[in-house]
Short mmCIF file of C-alpha atoms in Angstrom, two decimals:
data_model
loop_
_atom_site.label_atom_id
_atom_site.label_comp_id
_atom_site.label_asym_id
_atom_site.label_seq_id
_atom_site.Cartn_x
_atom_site.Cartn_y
_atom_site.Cartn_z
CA UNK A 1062 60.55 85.01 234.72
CA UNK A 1063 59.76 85.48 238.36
CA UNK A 1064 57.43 82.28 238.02
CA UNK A 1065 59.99 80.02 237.52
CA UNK A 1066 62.74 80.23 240.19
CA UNK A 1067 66.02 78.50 240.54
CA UNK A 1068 68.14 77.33 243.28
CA UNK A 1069 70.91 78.12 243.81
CA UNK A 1070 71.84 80.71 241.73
CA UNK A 1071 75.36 80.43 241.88
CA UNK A 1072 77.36 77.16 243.06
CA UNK A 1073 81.04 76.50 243.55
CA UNK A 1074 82.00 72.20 244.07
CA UNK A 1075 84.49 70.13 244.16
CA UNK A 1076 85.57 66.97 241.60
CA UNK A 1077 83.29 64.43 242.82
CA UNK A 1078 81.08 66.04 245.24
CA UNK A 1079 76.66 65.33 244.47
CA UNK A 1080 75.25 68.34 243.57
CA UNK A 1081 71.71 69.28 243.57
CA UNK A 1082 69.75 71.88 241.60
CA UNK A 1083 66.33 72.71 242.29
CA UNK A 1084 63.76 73.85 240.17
CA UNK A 1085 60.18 75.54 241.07
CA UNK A 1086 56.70 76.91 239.39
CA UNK A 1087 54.20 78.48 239.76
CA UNK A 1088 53.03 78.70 236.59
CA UNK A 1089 50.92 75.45 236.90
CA UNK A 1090 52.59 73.70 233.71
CA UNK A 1091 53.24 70.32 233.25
CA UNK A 1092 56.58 70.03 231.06
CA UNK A 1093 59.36 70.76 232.60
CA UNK A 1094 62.97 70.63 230.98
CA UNK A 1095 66.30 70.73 232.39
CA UNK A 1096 69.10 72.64 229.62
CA UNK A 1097 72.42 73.27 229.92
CA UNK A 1098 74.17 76.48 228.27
CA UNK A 1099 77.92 76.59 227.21
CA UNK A 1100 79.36 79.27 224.98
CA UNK A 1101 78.66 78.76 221.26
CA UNK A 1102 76.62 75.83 221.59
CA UNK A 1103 73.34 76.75 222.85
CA UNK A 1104 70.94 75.49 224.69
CA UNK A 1105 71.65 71.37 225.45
CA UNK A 1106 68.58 69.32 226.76
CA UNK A 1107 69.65 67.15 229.69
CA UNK A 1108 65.89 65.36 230.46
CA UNK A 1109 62.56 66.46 230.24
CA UNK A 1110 59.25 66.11 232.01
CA UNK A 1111 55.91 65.85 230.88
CA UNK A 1112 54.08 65.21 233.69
CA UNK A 1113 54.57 63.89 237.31
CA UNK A 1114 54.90 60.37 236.04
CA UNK A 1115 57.44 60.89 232.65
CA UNK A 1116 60.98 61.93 232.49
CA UNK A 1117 63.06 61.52 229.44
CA UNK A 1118 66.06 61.71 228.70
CA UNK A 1119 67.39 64.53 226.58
CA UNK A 1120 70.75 64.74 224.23
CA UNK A 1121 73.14 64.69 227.13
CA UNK A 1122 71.89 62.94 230.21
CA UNK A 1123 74.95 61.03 230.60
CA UNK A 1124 76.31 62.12 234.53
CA UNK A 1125 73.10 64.26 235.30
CA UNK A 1126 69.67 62.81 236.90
CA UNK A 1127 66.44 64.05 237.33
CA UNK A 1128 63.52 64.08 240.04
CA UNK A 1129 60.18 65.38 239.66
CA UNK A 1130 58.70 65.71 243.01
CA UNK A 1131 55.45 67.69 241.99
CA UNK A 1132 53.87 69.18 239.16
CA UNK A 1133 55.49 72.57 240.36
CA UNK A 1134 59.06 71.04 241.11
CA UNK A 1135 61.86 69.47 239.06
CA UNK A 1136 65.03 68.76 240.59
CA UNK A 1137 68.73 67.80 238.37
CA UNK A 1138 71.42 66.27 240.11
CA UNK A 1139 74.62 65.67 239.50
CA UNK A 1140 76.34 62.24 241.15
CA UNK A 1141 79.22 63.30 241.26
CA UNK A 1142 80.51 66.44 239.43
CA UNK A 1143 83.29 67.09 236.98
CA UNK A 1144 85.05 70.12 235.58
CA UNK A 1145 83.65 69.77 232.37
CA UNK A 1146 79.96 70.00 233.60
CA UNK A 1147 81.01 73.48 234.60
CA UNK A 1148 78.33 75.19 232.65
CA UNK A 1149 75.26 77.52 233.05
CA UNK A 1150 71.99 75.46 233.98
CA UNK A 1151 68.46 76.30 233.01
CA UNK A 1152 64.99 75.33 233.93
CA UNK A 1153 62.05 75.82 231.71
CA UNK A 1154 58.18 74.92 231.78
CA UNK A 1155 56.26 74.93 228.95
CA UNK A 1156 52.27 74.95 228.03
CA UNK A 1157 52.06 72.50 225.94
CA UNK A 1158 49.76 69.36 226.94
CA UNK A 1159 50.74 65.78 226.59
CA UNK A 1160 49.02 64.44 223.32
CA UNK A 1161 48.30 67.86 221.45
CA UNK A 1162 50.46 68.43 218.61
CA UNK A 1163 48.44 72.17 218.24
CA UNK A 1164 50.11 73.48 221.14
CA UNK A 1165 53.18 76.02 220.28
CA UNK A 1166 55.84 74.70 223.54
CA UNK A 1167 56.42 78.21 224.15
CA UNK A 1168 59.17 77.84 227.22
CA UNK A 1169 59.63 79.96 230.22
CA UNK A 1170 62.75 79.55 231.58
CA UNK A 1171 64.50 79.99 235.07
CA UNK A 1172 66.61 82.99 235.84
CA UNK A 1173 70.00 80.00 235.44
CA UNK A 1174 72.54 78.77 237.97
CA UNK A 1175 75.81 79.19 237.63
CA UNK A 1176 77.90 76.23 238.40
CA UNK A 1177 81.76 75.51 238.51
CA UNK A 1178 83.29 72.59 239.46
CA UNK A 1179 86.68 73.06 240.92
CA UNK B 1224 66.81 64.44 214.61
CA UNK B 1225 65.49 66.90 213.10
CA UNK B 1226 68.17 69.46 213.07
CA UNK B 1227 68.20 73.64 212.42
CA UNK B 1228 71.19 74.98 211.76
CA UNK B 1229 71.11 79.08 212.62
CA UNK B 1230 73.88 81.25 211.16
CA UNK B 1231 75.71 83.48 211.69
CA UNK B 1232 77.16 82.34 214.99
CA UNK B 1233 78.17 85.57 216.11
CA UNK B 1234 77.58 89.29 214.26
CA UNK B 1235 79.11 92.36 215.39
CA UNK B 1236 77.78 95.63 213.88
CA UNK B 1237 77.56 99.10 214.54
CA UNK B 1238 74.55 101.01 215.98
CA UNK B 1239 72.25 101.96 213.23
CA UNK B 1240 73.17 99.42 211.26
CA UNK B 1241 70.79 96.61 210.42
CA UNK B 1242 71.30 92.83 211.42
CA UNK B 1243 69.84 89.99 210.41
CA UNK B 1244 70.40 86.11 211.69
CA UNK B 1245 68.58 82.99 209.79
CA UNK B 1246 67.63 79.59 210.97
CA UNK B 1247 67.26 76.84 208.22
CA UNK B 1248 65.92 73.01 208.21
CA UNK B 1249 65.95 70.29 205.92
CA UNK B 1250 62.68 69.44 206.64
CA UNK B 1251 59.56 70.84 206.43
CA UNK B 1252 58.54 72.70 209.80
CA UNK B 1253 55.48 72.94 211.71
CA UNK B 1254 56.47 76.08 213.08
CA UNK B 1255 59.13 78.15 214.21
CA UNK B 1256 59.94 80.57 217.90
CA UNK B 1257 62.32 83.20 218.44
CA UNK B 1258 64.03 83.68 221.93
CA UNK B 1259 66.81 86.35 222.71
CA UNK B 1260 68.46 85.68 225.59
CA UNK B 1261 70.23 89.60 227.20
CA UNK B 1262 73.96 88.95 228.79
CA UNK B 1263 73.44 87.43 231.60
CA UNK B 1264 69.73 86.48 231.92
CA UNK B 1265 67.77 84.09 230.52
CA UNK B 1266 66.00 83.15 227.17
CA UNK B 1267 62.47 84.75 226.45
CA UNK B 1268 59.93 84.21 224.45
CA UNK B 1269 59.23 86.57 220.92
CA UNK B 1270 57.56 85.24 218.70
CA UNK B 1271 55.65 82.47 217.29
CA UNK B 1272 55.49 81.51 213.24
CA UNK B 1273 52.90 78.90 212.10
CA UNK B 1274 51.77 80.23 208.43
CA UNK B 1275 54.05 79.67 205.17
CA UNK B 1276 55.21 82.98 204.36
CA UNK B 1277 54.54 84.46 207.46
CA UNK B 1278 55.79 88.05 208.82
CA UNK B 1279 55.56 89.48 211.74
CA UNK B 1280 56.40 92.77 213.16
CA UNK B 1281 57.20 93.94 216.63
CA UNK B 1282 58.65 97.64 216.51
CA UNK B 1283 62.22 96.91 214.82
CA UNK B 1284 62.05 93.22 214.42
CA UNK B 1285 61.03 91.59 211.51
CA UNK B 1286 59.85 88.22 211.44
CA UNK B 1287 59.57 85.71 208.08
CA UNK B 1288 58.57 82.42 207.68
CA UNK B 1289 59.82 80.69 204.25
CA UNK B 1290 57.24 79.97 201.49
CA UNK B 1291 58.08 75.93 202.09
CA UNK B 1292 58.63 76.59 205.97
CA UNK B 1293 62.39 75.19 205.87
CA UNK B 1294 63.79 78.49 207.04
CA UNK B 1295 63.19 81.27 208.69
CA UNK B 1296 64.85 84.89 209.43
CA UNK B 1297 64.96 87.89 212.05
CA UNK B 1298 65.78 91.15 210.88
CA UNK B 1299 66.25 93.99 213.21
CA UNK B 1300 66.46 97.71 211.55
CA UNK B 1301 68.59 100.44 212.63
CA UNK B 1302 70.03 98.15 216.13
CA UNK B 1303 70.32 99.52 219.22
CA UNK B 1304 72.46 99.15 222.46
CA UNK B 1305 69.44 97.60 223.89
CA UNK B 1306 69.41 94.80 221.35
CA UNK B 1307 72.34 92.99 222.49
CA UNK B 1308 72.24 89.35 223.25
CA UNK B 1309 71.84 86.53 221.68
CA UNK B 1310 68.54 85.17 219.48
CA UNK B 1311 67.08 81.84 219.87
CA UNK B 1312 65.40 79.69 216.50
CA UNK B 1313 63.62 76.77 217.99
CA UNK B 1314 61.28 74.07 216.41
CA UNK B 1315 58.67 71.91 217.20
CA UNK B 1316 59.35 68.19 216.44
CA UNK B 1317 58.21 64.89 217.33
CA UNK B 1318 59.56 62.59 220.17
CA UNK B 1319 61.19 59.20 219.08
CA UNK B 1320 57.71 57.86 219.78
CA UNK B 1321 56.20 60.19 217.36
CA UNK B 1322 53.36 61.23 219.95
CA UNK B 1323 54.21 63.78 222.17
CA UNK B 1324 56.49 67.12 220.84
CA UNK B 1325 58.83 69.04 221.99
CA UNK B 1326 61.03 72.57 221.14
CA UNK B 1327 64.85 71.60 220.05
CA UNK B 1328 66.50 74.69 219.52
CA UNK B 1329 69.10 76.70 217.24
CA UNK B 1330 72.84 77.57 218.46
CA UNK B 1331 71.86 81.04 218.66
CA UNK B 1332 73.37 84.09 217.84
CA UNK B 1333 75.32 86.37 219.38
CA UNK B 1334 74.92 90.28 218.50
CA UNK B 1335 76.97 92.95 219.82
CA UNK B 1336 76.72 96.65 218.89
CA UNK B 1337 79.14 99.03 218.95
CA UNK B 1338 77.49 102.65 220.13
#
């Protein structure tokens, strides 16, 4: 989805090195979500945002941190990377507002980035 | 947590053939989505299911909804080359603080078709 954009796409590192991925939309949403993709196990939640001033952690936020610098931006870094976070990395917004158990969370994700660390 | 467990993990069939993957809770659900996610792109959006007993069509995909919305099942007819990928259940359920909600979603799974 061409509103929700991902940088970079593709990323080689090194054991150890801090590693940043960026996240933008235009979409005007305020949840934002951070998931990480590994064959046949789905779709992992790392941390999530609700708005500017909420970020929570999701299943497997242990070696991964989160920023969110605007409504339209939410960044995931890693400290310092290992092999095993070799994975593919999604970004999603979502509609639904903070409070409103009516809304559906319908997500729109990111196009991915593919990382590997060496 | 609320947990759905979506089977089968991976079907391969031939083209023609029907397919058919299911997603199933322990608990009661307020609703249920369907993603599919092509080779190499991204998860998007299908469909929404609210209503108990629910179906819903889009060309070859059929949607249901259980009677006591624990389960739920996407069936396409006659697949295609162009349905390849890999189909998304995810639910709607509560934070720890039981205010705020948010989509946890199925292992997926994986279709190929031969052609």
């Amino acid at each position: 989805d061409a509103d929700v954009t991902q940088t970079p796409r593709n990323r080689i590192t090194k054991t150890g090195k801090r590693i940043m991925l960026e996240c933008s939309q235009t979409k005007g949403h305020d949840r934002m979500y951070w998931y990480r993709q590994d064959p046949g196990l789905g779709l992992r939640l790392i941390y999530y945002s609700f708005d500017v001033k909420d970020i929570n952690k999701g299943e497997i936020s242990d070696g991964y941190s989160v920023s969110r610098q605007a409504q339209a931006k939410f960044s995931l870094s890693l400290e310092s990377a290992i092999p095993n976070q070799t994975a593919l990395y999604f970004c999603a917004t979502s509609d639904l507002q903070i409070g409103d158990p009516r809304g559906t969370d319908t997500q729109y994700f990111g196009p991915g980035t593919r990382l590997t660390v060496l | 947590g609320q947990q759905v467990m979506q089977i089968p993990q991976y079907q391969h069939v031939q083209e023609g053939e029907d397919f058919t993957t299911y997603c199933n809770s322990s608990t009661t659900l307020s609703n249920i989505q369907w993603y599919k996610q092509r080779p190499g792109g991204h998860p998007v959006f299908l469909i929404q299911l609210v209503k108990s007993g629910e179906v819903k069509k889009q060309k070859r995909l059929t949607f249901q909804f259980g009677e006591a919305k624990k389960n739920s099942s996407l069936h396409i007819t006659a697949t295609q080359t162009t349905d390849v990928g890999t189909y998304f259940c995810a639910v709607l359920v509560a934070d720890s603080g039981g205010s705020n909600y948010k989509l946890t979603f199925g292992k997926g799974t994986l279709l190929t078709v031969n052609p």
